[in-house]
Amino acid sequence: MQGLGLNHGGYHGERIDAPAVLRSLVAEAGSHDWRQSEVEVAPGRRLLFLTRPAAEGRPGPNLYLSAGIHGDEPAGPLAMLELVRSDGLPRDANIWLCPCLNPTGFMASTRENEDGADLNRDYREPSTPEVRAHVEWLAGLPRLDLTILLHEDWESAGFYLYELNPDGPSGLAESMIAAVRPVCPIDPSPVIDGRETHAPGIIRPPMDPTSRPQWPEAFWLYQHRTRLSYTIEAPSDFVLSVRVAALVAAVRGAIGKFTGI
Ligand SMILES: [Zn+2]
């Protein structure tokens, strides 16, 4: 499988109609027992949250997925739609979904929101309306047993992921790589995004949040809600359907391993 060679200096691949994707997601969520809530974070900017409690009052586990924090990464919201449409998330878990954290970024296909802010650098002392509203919503959630953040990387040669897992080993990183390999190349590079890999496609970055002046979402979650977080990155130089399949496979691989399905 070859990359398209489209991405020079940024993402130049397929775009999505994000409002239409979210309308489809809301419709599918309604027929698969998800509770929906929307928050208007600024005029014209609404964040969608979906929640589904475990069936028959079972205790959990508590799972969290987010996507669409970068507006030039369309595979994440599409993967969310596919996971909901296929009813591919477990019924015996409490699940929280944030399908599109940067709606105005998607309107312009930019990484940043319409004010030029990279939302995934705003979680230490949130100042953007999107991240303020997101953190306020997150603060109402219980401890999360597993969190997976869906992203894309326009520069990468294949799929890869970041693992925050101080209590390891969990084996989820390896399960995700194995699940993705049949549908999308794994980035074989020894250094990805300036960080050494520990195994093909697996980065275990330093976990001291005080070492980073600008926190991504994963650091807020790690500081406040979870001990197990994965940021998964599809290679956005491949066709969009491959990237969506890669993110869906990774999520299913992780949750399957985690819940023993
Ligand atoms: Zn991203």
PDB file of C-alpha atoms and ligand atoms in Angstrom:
ATOM      1  CA  MET A   1       0.000   0.000   0.000  1.00  0.00           C
ATOM      2  CA  GLN A   2       1.437   3.345  -1.061  1.00  0.00           C
ATOM      3  CA  GLY A   3       0.910   6.861   0.257  1.00  0.00           C
ATOM      4  CA  LEU A   4      -0.694   9.402  -2.075  1.00  0.00           C
ATOM      5  CA  GLY A   5       2.187  11.901  -1.946  1.00  0.00           C
ATOM      6  CA  LEU A   6      -0.263  14.788  -1.528  1.00  0.00           C
ATOM      7  CA  ASN A   7       0.873  16.228   1.769  1.00  0.00           C
ATOM      8  CA  HIS A   8       3.561  18.853   1.256  1.00  0.00           C
ATOM      9  CA  GLY A   9       3.864  21.193   4.222  1.00  0.00           C
ATOM     10  CA  GLY A  10       0.479  20.124   5.596  1.00  0.00           C
ATOM     11  CA  TYR A  11      -2.598  18.011   4.954  1.00  0.00           C
ATOM     12  CA  HIS A  12      -3.932  18.269   1.392  1.00  0.00           C
ATOM     13  CA  GLY A  13      -6.132  15.183   1.194  1.00  0.00           C
ATOM     14  CA  GLU A  14      -9.847  14.575   1.325  1.00  0.00           C
ATOM     15  CA  ARG A  15     -12.114  16.784   3.414  1.00  0.00           C
ATOM     16  CA  ILE A  16     -15.388  16.000   5.119  1.00  0.00           C
ATOM     17  CA  ASP A  17     -18.625  17.883   5.668  1.00  0.00           C
ATOM     18  CA  ALA A  18     -18.285  17.753   9.450  1.00  0.00           C
ATOM     19  CA  PRO A  19     -21.805  19.036  10.260  1.00  0.00           C
ATOM     20  CA  ALA A  20     -23.250  16.311   8.002  1.00  0.00           C
ATOM     21  CA  VAL A  21     -21.049  13.665   9.650  1.00  0.00           C
ATOM     22  CA  LEU A  22     -22.225  14.808  13.084  1.00  0.00           C
ATOM     23  CA  ARG A  23     -25.882  14.774  11.981  1.00  0.00           C
ATOM     24  CA  SER A  24     -25.406  11.160  10.839  1.00  0.00           C
ATOM     25  CA  LEU A  25     -23.690  10.365  14.121  1.00  0.00           C
ATOM     26  CA  VAL A  26     -26.562  11.857  16.144  1.00  0.00           C
ATOM     27  CA  ALA A  27     -29.077   9.835  14.126  1.00  0.00           C
ATOM     28  CA  GLU A  28     -27.118   6.605  14.589  1.00  0.00           C
ATOM     29  CA  ALA A  29     -26.529   7.307  18.263  1.00  0.00           C
ATOM     30  CA  GLY A  30     -30.241   7.716  18.792  1.00  0.00           C
ATOM     31  CA  SER A  31     -30.938   4.242  17.457  1.00  0.00           C
ATOM     32  CA  HIS A  32     -28.141   2.612  19.492  1.00  0.00           C
ATOM     33  CA  ASP A  33     -29.137   3.845  22.963  1.00  0.00           C
ATOM     34  CA  TRP A  34     -26.660   6.709  23.311  1.00  0.00           C
ATOM     35  CA  ARG A  35     -27.549   9.795  25.341  1.00  0.00           C
ATOM     36  CA  GLN A  36     -26.670  13.033  23.592  1.00  0.00           C
ATOM     37  CA  SER A  37     -25.796  16.417  24.949  1.00  0.00           C
ATOM     38  CA  GLU A  38     -24.633  19.560  23.197  1.00  0.00           C
ATOM     39  CA  VAL A  39     -22.891  22.551  24.655  1.00  0.00           C
ATOM     40  CA  GLU A  40     -22.688  25.903  22.901  1.00  0.00           C
ATOM     41  CA  VAL A  41     -19.181  27.026  23.776  1.00  0.00           C
ATOM     42  CA  ALA A  42     -19.311  30.228  21.737  1.00  0.00           C
ATOM     43  CA  PRO A  43     -21.770  31.643  19.190  1.00  0.00           C
ATOM     44  CA  GLY A  44     -21.968  29.066  16.403  1.00  0.00           C
ATOM     45  CA  ARG A  45     -19.640  26.621  18.152  1.00  0.00           C
ATOM     46  CA  ARG A  46     -21.286  23.567  19.642  1.00  0.00           C
ATOM     47  CA  LEU A  47     -19.638  20.502  21.112  1.00  0.00           C
ATOM     48  CA  LEU A  48     -21.413  17.153  20.932  1.00  0.00           C
ATOM     49  CA  PHE A  49     -21.023  14.589  23.714  1.00  0.00           C
ATOM     50  CA  LEU A  50     -22.416  11.046  23.661  1.00  0.00           C
ATOM     51  CA  THR A  51     -22.778   8.776  26.675  1.00  0.00           C
ATOM     52  CA  ARG A  52     -23.967   5.187  27.031  1.00  0.00           C
ATOM     53  CA  PRO A  53     -24.118   3.502  30.450  1.00  0.00           C
ATOM     54  CA  ALA A  54     -23.394  -0.184  30.830  1.00  0.00           C
ATOM     55  CA  ALA A  55     -26.398  -2.403  30.235  1.00  0.00           C
ATOM     56  CA  GLU A  56     -28.453  -3.552  33.206  1.00  0.00           C
ATOM     57  CA  GLY A  57     -26.554  -1.424  35.667  1.00  0.00           C
ATOM     58  CA  ARG A  58     -23.300  -3.318  35.362  1.00  0.00           C
ATOM     59  CA  PRO A  59     -20.394  -1.562  37.083  1.00  0.00           C
ATOM     60  CA  GLY A  60     -18.224  -0.768  34.090  1.00  0.00           C
ATOM     61  CA  PRO A  61     -15.418  -0.438  32.979  1.00  0.00           C
ATOM     62  CA  ASN A  62     -15.348   3.270  32.116  1.00  0.00           C
ATOM     63  CA  LEU A  63     -14.142   3.972  28.565  1.00  0.00           C
ATOM     64  CA  TYR A  64     -13.554   7.338  26.889  1.00  0.00           C
ATOM     65  CA  LEU A  65     -12.903   8.202  23.243  1.00  0.00           C
ATOM     66  CA  SER A  66     -12.345  11.592  21.634  1.00  0.00           C
ATOM     67  CA  ALA A  67     -11.712  12.811  18.100  1.00  0.00           C
ATOM     68  CA  GLY A  68     -11.690  15.881  15.918  1.00  0.00           C
ATOM     69  CA  ILE A  69      -9.551  18.166  18.055  1.00  0.00           C
ATOM     70  CA  HIS A  70      -7.565  18.999  14.906  1.00  0.00           C
ATOM     71  CA  GLY A  71      -9.720  20.168  11.995  1.00  0.00           C
ATOM     72  CA  ASP A  72      -7.409  18.730   9.329  1.00  0.00           C
ATOM     73  CA  GLU A  73      -7.794  15.167  10.665  1.00  0.00           C
ATOM     74  CA  PRO A  74     -11.112  13.948   9.236  1.00  0.00           C
ATOM     75  CA  ALA A  75     -10.623  10.227   9.898  1.00  0.00           C
ATOM     76  CA  GLY A  76     -11.325  10.610  13.637  1.00  0.00           C
ATOM     77  CA  PRO A  77     -14.935  11.823  13.433  1.00  0.00           C
ATOM     78  CA  LEU A  78     -15.598   9.325  10.620  1.00  0.00           C
ATOM     79  CA  ALA A  79     -14.198   6.504  12.774  1.00  0.00           C
ATOM     80  CA  MET A  80     -16.514   7.603  15.603  1.00  0.00           C
ATOM     81  CA  LEU A  81     -19.445   7.443  13.186  1.00  0.00           C
ATOM     82  CA  GLU A  82     -18.432   3.949  12.080  1.00  0.00           C
ATOM     83  CA  LEU A  83     -18.012   2.699  15.668  1.00  0.00           C
ATOM     84  CA  VAL A  84     -21.494   3.970  16.583  1.00  0.00           C
ATOM     85  CA  ARG A  85     -23.179   2.884  13.324  1.00  0.00           C
ATOM     86  CA  SER A  86     -21.753  -0.651  13.574  1.00  0.00           C
ATOM     87  CA  ASP A  87     -22.604  -0.804  17.295  1.00  0.00           C
ATOM     88  CA  GLY A  88     -18.990  -1.885  17.685  1.00  0.00           C
ATOM     89  CA  LEU A  89     -18.509  -0.631  21.230  1.00  0.00           C
ATOM     90  CA  PRO A  90     -19.257  -2.950  24.156  1.00  0.00           C
ATOM     91  CA  ARG A  91     -22.643  -2.879  25.866  1.00  0.00           C
ATOM     92  CA  ASP A  92     -21.206  -3.870  29.237  1.00  0.00           C
ATOM     93  CA  ALA A  93     -19.075  -0.728  29.560  1.00  0.00           C
ATOM     94  CA  ASN A  94     -19.840   2.874  30.500  1.00  0.00           C
ATOM     95  CA  ILE A  95     -18.688   4.898  27.503  1.00  0.00           C
ATOM     96  CA  TRP A  96     -18.213   8.601  26.879  1.00  0.00           C
ATOM     97  CA  LEU A  97     -17.558   9.945  23.358  1.00  0.00           C
ATOM     98  CA  CYS A  98     -16.421  13.378  22.155  1.00  0.00           C
ATOM     99  CA  PRO A  99     -16.670  12.995  18.363  1.00  0.00           C
ATOM    100  CA  CYS A 100     -15.557  16.472  17.217  1.00  0.00           C
ATOM    101  CA  LEU A 101     -13.801  18.812  19.637  1.00  0.00           C
ATOM    102  CA  ASN A 102     -12.879  21.453  17.034  1.00  0.00           C
ATOM    103  CA  PRO A 103     -15.940  22.125  14.858  1.00  0.00           C
ATOM    104  CA  THR A 104     -14.692  25.431  13.440  1.00  0.00           C
ATOM    105  CA  GLY A 105     -11.359  23.865  12.471  1.00  0.00           C
ATOM    106  CA  PHE A 106     -13.231  21.406  10.285  1.00  0.00           C
ATOM    107  CA  MET A 107     -15.057  24.201   8.464  1.00  0.00           C
ATOM    108  CA  ALA A 108     -11.682  25.453   7.178  1.00  0.00           C
ATOM    109  CA  SER A 109      -9.789  22.124   7.293  1.00  0.00           C
ATOM    110  CA  THR A 110      -7.226  23.659   9.641  1.00  0.00           C
ATOM    111  CA  ARG A 111      -5.460  22.075  12.606  1.00  0.00           C
ATOM    112  CA  GLU A 112      -6.350  25.092  14.737  1.00  0.00           C
ATOM    113  CA  ASN A 113      -9.778  26.496  15.598  1.00  0.00           C
ATOM    114  CA  GLU A 114     -11.035  29.591  13.794  1.00  0.00           C
ATOM    115  CA  ASP A 115      -9.152  31.794  16.249  1.00  0.00           C
ATOM    116  CA  GLY A 116      -5.869  30.142  15.281  1.00  0.00           C
ATOM    117  CA  ALA A 117      -5.449  28.155  18.525  1.00  0.00           C
ATOM    118  CA  ASP A 118      -4.182  24.574  18.624  1.00  0.00           C
ATOM    119  CA  LEU A 119      -6.709  23.170  21.090  1.00  0.00           C
ATOM    120  CA  ASN A 120      -4.476  20.194  21.837  1.00  0.00           C
ATOM    121  CA  ARG A 121      -1.974  22.559  23.484  1.00  0.00           C
ATOM    122  CA  ASP A 122      -4.496  24.295  25.717  1.00  0.00           C
ATOM    123  CA  TYR A 123      -5.173  21.783  28.503  1.00  0.00           C
ATOM    124  CA  ARG A 124      -2.790  23.064  31.174  1.00  0.00           C
ATOM    125  CA  GLU A 125      -4.585  26.346  31.804  1.00  0.00           C
ATOM    126  CA  PRO A 126      -7.434  26.303  29.297  1.00  0.00           C
ATOM    127  CA  SER A 127      -8.200  29.598  27.593  1.00  0.00           C
ATOM    128  CA  THR A 128     -10.109  28.561  24.456  1.00  0.00           C
ATOM    129  CA  PRO A 129     -13.903  28.223  24.738  1.00  0.00           C
ATOM    130  CA  GLU A 130     -13.772  24.674  23.328  1.00  0.00           C
ATOM    131  CA  VAL A 131     -11.241  23.361  25.841  1.00  0.00           C
ATOM    132  CA  ARG A 132     -12.805  25.225  28.763  1.00  0.00           C
ATOM    133  CA  ALA A 133     -16.151  23.591  27.981  1.00  0.00           C
ATOM    134  CA  HIS A 134     -14.539  20.211  27.410  1.00  0.00           C
ATOM    135  CA  VAL A 135     -12.660  20.282  30.716  1.00  0.00           C
ATOM    136  CA  GLU A 136     -15.811  21.390  32.534  1.00  0.00           C
ATOM    137  CA  TRP A 137     -17.650  18.396  31.038  1.00  0.00           C
ATOM    138  CA  LEU A 138     -14.752  16.032  31.799  1.00  0.00           C
ATOM    139  CA  ALA A 139     -14.727  17.172  35.421  1.00  0.00           C
ATOM    140  CA  GLY A 140     -18.171  15.610  35.810  1.00  0.00           C
ATOM    141  CA  LEU A 141     -16.939  12.169  34.744  1.00  0.00           C
ATOM    142  CA  PRO A 142     -15.741   9.417  37.087  1.00  0.00           C
ATOM    143  CA  ARG A 143     -12.293   7.821  36.870  1.00  0.00           C
ATOM    144  CA  LEU A 144     -11.707   6.427  33.389  1.00  0.00           C
ATOM    145  CA  ASP A 145     -10.210   2.959  32.986  1.00  0.00           C
ATOM    146  CA  LEU A 146      -9.172   3.449  29.364  1.00  0.00           C
ATOM    147  CA  THR A 147      -8.961   6.568  27.193  1.00  0.00           C
ATOM    148  CA  ILE A 148      -8.248   6.615  23.457  1.00  0.00           C
ATOM    149  CA  LEU A 149      -7.727   9.835  21.506  1.00  0.00           C
ATOM    150  CA  LEU A 150      -8.126   9.591  17.721  1.00  0.00           C
ATOM    151  CA  HIS A 151      -5.745  11.613  15.557  1.00  0.00           C
ATOM    152  CA  GLU A 152      -3.986  11.700  12.197  1.00  0.00           C
ATOM    153  CA  ASP A 153      -0.453  12.709  11.195  1.00  0.00           C
ATOM    154  CA  TRP A 154       0.114  14.082   7.700  1.00  0.00           C
ATOM    155  CA  GLU A 155       3.859  13.397   7.879  1.00  0.00           C
ATOM    156  CA  SER A 156       3.912   9.794   9.067  1.00  0.00           C
ATOM    157  CA  ALA A 157       4.702   6.761   6.941  1.00  0.00           C
ATOM    158  CA  GLY A 158       2.124   4.621   8.679  1.00  0.00           C
ATOM    159  CA  PHE A 159      -0.035   4.174  11.757  1.00  0.00           C
ATOM    160  CA  TYR A 160       1.523   4.736  15.179  1.00  0.00           C
ATOM    161  CA  LEU A 161       0.472   5.507  18.753  1.00  0.00           C
ATOM    162  CA  TYR A 162       1.547   7.138  22.019  1.00  0.00           C
ATOM    163  CA  GLU A 163       1.016   5.197  25.226  1.00  0.00           C
ATOM    164  CA  LEU A 164       0.683   6.711  28.729  1.00  0.00           C
ATOM    165  CA  ASN A 165       0.626   3.673  30.983  1.00  0.00           C
ATOM    166  CA  PRO A 166       2.543   4.111  34.244  1.00  0.00           C
ATOM    167  CA  ASP A 167       1.196   0.859  35.678  1.00  0.00           C
ATOM    168  CA  GLY A 168       2.041  -1.251  32.592  1.00  0.00           C
ATOM    169  CA  PRO A 169       2.340  -3.670  30.978  1.00  0.00           C
ATOM    170  CA  SER A 170      -1.179  -3.707  29.572  1.00  0.00           C
ATOM    171  CA  GLY A 171      -0.436  -5.137  26.121  1.00  0.00           C
ATOM    172  CA  LEU A 172      -2.994  -2.818  24.573  1.00  0.00           C
ATOM    173  CA  ALA A 173      -0.417  -1.024  22.405  1.00  0.00           C
ATOM    174  CA  GLU A 174       0.710  -4.301  20.891  1.00  0.00           C
ATOM    175  CA  SER A 175      -2.915  -5.408  20.398  1.00  0.00           C
ATOM    176  CA  MET A 176      -3.708  -2.186  18.562  1.00  0.00           C
ATOM    177  CA  ILE A 177      -0.701  -2.518  16.263  1.00  0.00           C
ATOM    178  CA  ALA A 178      -1.660  -6.130  15.496  1.00  0.00           C
ATOM    179  CA  ALA A 179      -5.260  -5.090  14.783  1.00  0.00           C
ATOM    180  CA  VAL A 180      -4.248  -2.255  12.462  1.00  0.00           C
ATOM    181  CA  ARG A 181      -1.534  -4.089  10.520  1.00  0.00           C
ATOM    182  CA  PRO A 182      -3.955  -5.950   8.171  1.00  0.00           C
ATOM    183  CA  VAL A 183      -5.715  -2.722   7.117  1.00  0.00           C
ATOM    184  CA  CYS A 184      -2.994  -0.035   7.169  1.00  0.00           C
ATOM    185  CA  PRO A 185       0.827   0.087   7.174  1.00  0.00           C
ATOM    186  CA  ILE A 186       2.553   0.581  10.531  1.00  0.00           C
ATOM    187  CA  ASP A 187       5.188   3.333  10.581  1.00  0.00           C
ATOM    188  CA  PRO A 188       8.502   1.452  10.794  1.00  0.00           C
ATOM    189  CA  SER A 189      10.623   4.529  11.619  1.00  0.00           C
ATOM    190  CA  PRO A 190      12.860   4.344  14.717  1.00  0.00           C
ATOM    191  CA  VAL A 191      12.058   8.012  15.386  1.00  0.00           C
ATOM    192  CA  ILE A 192       8.534   9.385  14.799  1.00  0.00           C
ATOM    193  CA  ASP A 193       7.516  12.986  15.438  1.00  0.00           C
ATOM    194  CA  GLY A 194      10.915  13.528  17.047  1.00  0.00           C
ATOM    195  CA  ARG A 195      10.493  10.677  19.540  1.00  0.00           C
ATOM    196  CA  GLU A 196      12.143   7.269  19.658  1.00  0.00           C
ATOM    197  CA  THR A 197       9.851   4.316  19.255  1.00  0.00           C
ATOM    198  CA  HIS A 198       9.961   1.398  21.700  1.00  0.00           C
ATOM    199  CA  ALA A 199       8.624  -1.060  19.136  1.00  0.00           C
ATOM    200  CA  PRO A 200       7.349  -0.482  15.576  1.00  0.00           C
ATOM    201  CA  GLY A 201       4.639   2.182  15.813  1.00  0.00           C
ATOM    202  CA  ILE A 202       4.742   2.462  19.627  1.00  0.00           C
ATOM    203  CA  ILE A 203       5.976   5.594  21.447  1.00  0.00           C
ATOM    204  CA  ARG A 204       6.046   5.755  25.232  1.00  0.00           C
ATOM    205  CA  PRO A 205       6.738   9.462  25.878  1.00  0.00           C
ATOM    206  CA  PRO A 206       7.946  10.954  29.166  1.00  0.00           C
ATOM    207  CA  MET A 207       4.991  11.220  31.539  1.00  0.00           C
ATOM    208  CA  ASP A 208       5.990  14.179  33.688  1.00  0.00           C
ATOM    209  CA  PRO A 209       3.342  16.763  32.768  1.00  0.00           C
ATOM    210  CA  THR A 210       5.309  19.494  34.517  1.00  0.00           C
ATOM    211  CA  SER A 211       7.944  19.060  31.800  1.00  0.00           C
ATOM    212  CA  ARG A 212       5.498  20.311  29.173  1.00  0.00           C
ATOM    213  CA  PRO A 213       4.364  23.942  29.251  1.00  0.00           C
ATOM    214  CA  GLN A 214       1.509  23.237  26.837  1.00  0.00           C
ATOM    215  CA  TRP A 215      -0.601  20.233  27.678  1.00  0.00           C
ATOM    216  CA  PRO A 216      -2.370  18.078  25.136  1.00  0.00           C
ATOM    217  CA  GLU A 217      -5.704  16.508  26.084  1.00  0.00           C
ATOM    218  CA  ALA A 218      -3.894  13.274  27.046  1.00  0.00           C
ATOM    219  CA  PHE A 219      -1.965  15.060  29.812  1.00  0.00           C
ATOM    220  CA  TRP A 220      -5.129  16.524  31.365  1.00  0.00           C
ATOM    221  CA  LEU A 221      -6.686  13.061  31.350  1.00  0.00           C
ATOM    222  CA  TYR A 222      -3.551  11.525  32.841  1.00  0.00           C
ATOM    223  CA  GLN A 223      -3.365  14.167  35.573  1.00  0.00           C
ATOM    224  CA  HIS A 224      -7.035  14.103  36.495  1.00  0.00           C
ATOM    225  CA  ARG A 225      -8.914  11.035  35.291  1.00  0.00           C
ATOM    226  CA  THR A 226      -6.909   8.049  34.019  1.00  0.00           C
ATOM    227  CA  ARG A 227      -3.843   5.847  34.276  1.00  0.00           C
ATOM    228  CA  LEU A 228      -4.171   4.458  30.764  1.00  0.00           C
ATOM    229  CA  SER A 229      -4.257   6.714  27.710  1.00  0.00           C
ATOM    230  CA  TYR A 230      -3.539   6.153  24.046  1.00  0.00           C
ATOM    231  CA  THR A 231      -3.197   8.782  21.353  1.00  0.00           C
ATOM    232  CA  ILE A 232      -3.552   6.945  18.058  1.00  0.00           C
ATOM    233  CA  GLU A 233      -2.339   8.432  14.792  1.00  0.00           C
ATOM    234  CA  ALA A 234      -3.492   7.386  11.332  1.00  0.00           C
ATOM    235  CA  PRO A 235      -1.217   8.335   8.398  1.00  0.00           C
ATOM    236  CA  SER A 236      -3.142  10.999   6.502  1.00  0.00           C
ATOM    237  CA  ASP A 237      -1.183  10.574   3.279  1.00  0.00           C
ATOM    238  CA  PHE A 238      -3.191   7.389   2.680  1.00  0.00           C
ATOM    239  CA  VAL A 239      -6.755   7.358   1.361  1.00  0.00           C
ATOM    240  CA  LEU A 240      -9.340   8.359   3.933  1.00  0.00           C
ATOM    241  CA  SER A 241     -11.076   4.966   4.031  1.00  0.00           C
ATOM    242  CA  VAL A 242      -7.789   3.289   5.041  1.00  0.00           C
ATOM    243  CA  ARG A 243      -7.235   5.785   7.870  1.00  0.00           C
ATOM    244  CA  VAL A 244     -10.775   5.329   9.166  1.00  0.00           C
ATOM    245  CA  ALA A 245     -10.319   1.556   9.042  1.00  0.00           C
ATOM    246  CA  ALA A 246      -7.021   1.899  10.923  1.00  0.00           C
ATOM    247  CA  LEU A 247      -8.556   3.980  13.753  1.00  0.00           C
ATOM    248  CA  VAL A 248     -11.594   1.693  14.026  1.00  0.00           C
ATOM    249  CA  ALA A 249      -9.364  -1.400  14.103  1.00  0.00           C
ATOM    250  CA  ALA A 250      -7.132   0.127  16.775  1.00  0.00           C
ATOM    251  CA  VAL A 251     -10.090   1.042  19.008  1.00  0.00           C
ATOM    252  CA  ARG A 252     -11.644  -2.384  18.611  1.00  0.00           C
ATOM    253  CA  GLY A 253      -8.275  -4.068  19.218  1.00  0.00           C
ATOM    254  CA  ALA A 254      -7.685  -2.101  22.400  1.00  0.00           C
ATOM    255  CA  ILE A 255     -11.176  -2.519  23.821  1.00  0.00           C
ATOM    256  CA  GLY A 256     -11.278  -6.182  22.855  1.00  0.00           C
ATOM    257  CA  LYS A 257      -8.049  -6.820  24.712  1.00  0.00           C
ATOM    258  CA  PHE A 258      -9.054  -4.631  27.652  1.00  0.00           C
ATOM    259  CA  THR A 259     -12.479  -6.174  28.174  1.00  0.00           C
ATOM    260  CA  GLY A 260     -11.424  -9.684  27.230  1.00  0.00           C
ATOM    261  CA  ILE A 261     -13.888  -9.905  24.345  1.00  0.00           C
TER     262      ILE A 261
HETATM  263 ZN    ZN B   1      -4.003  15.567  15.815  1.00  0.00          ZN
END
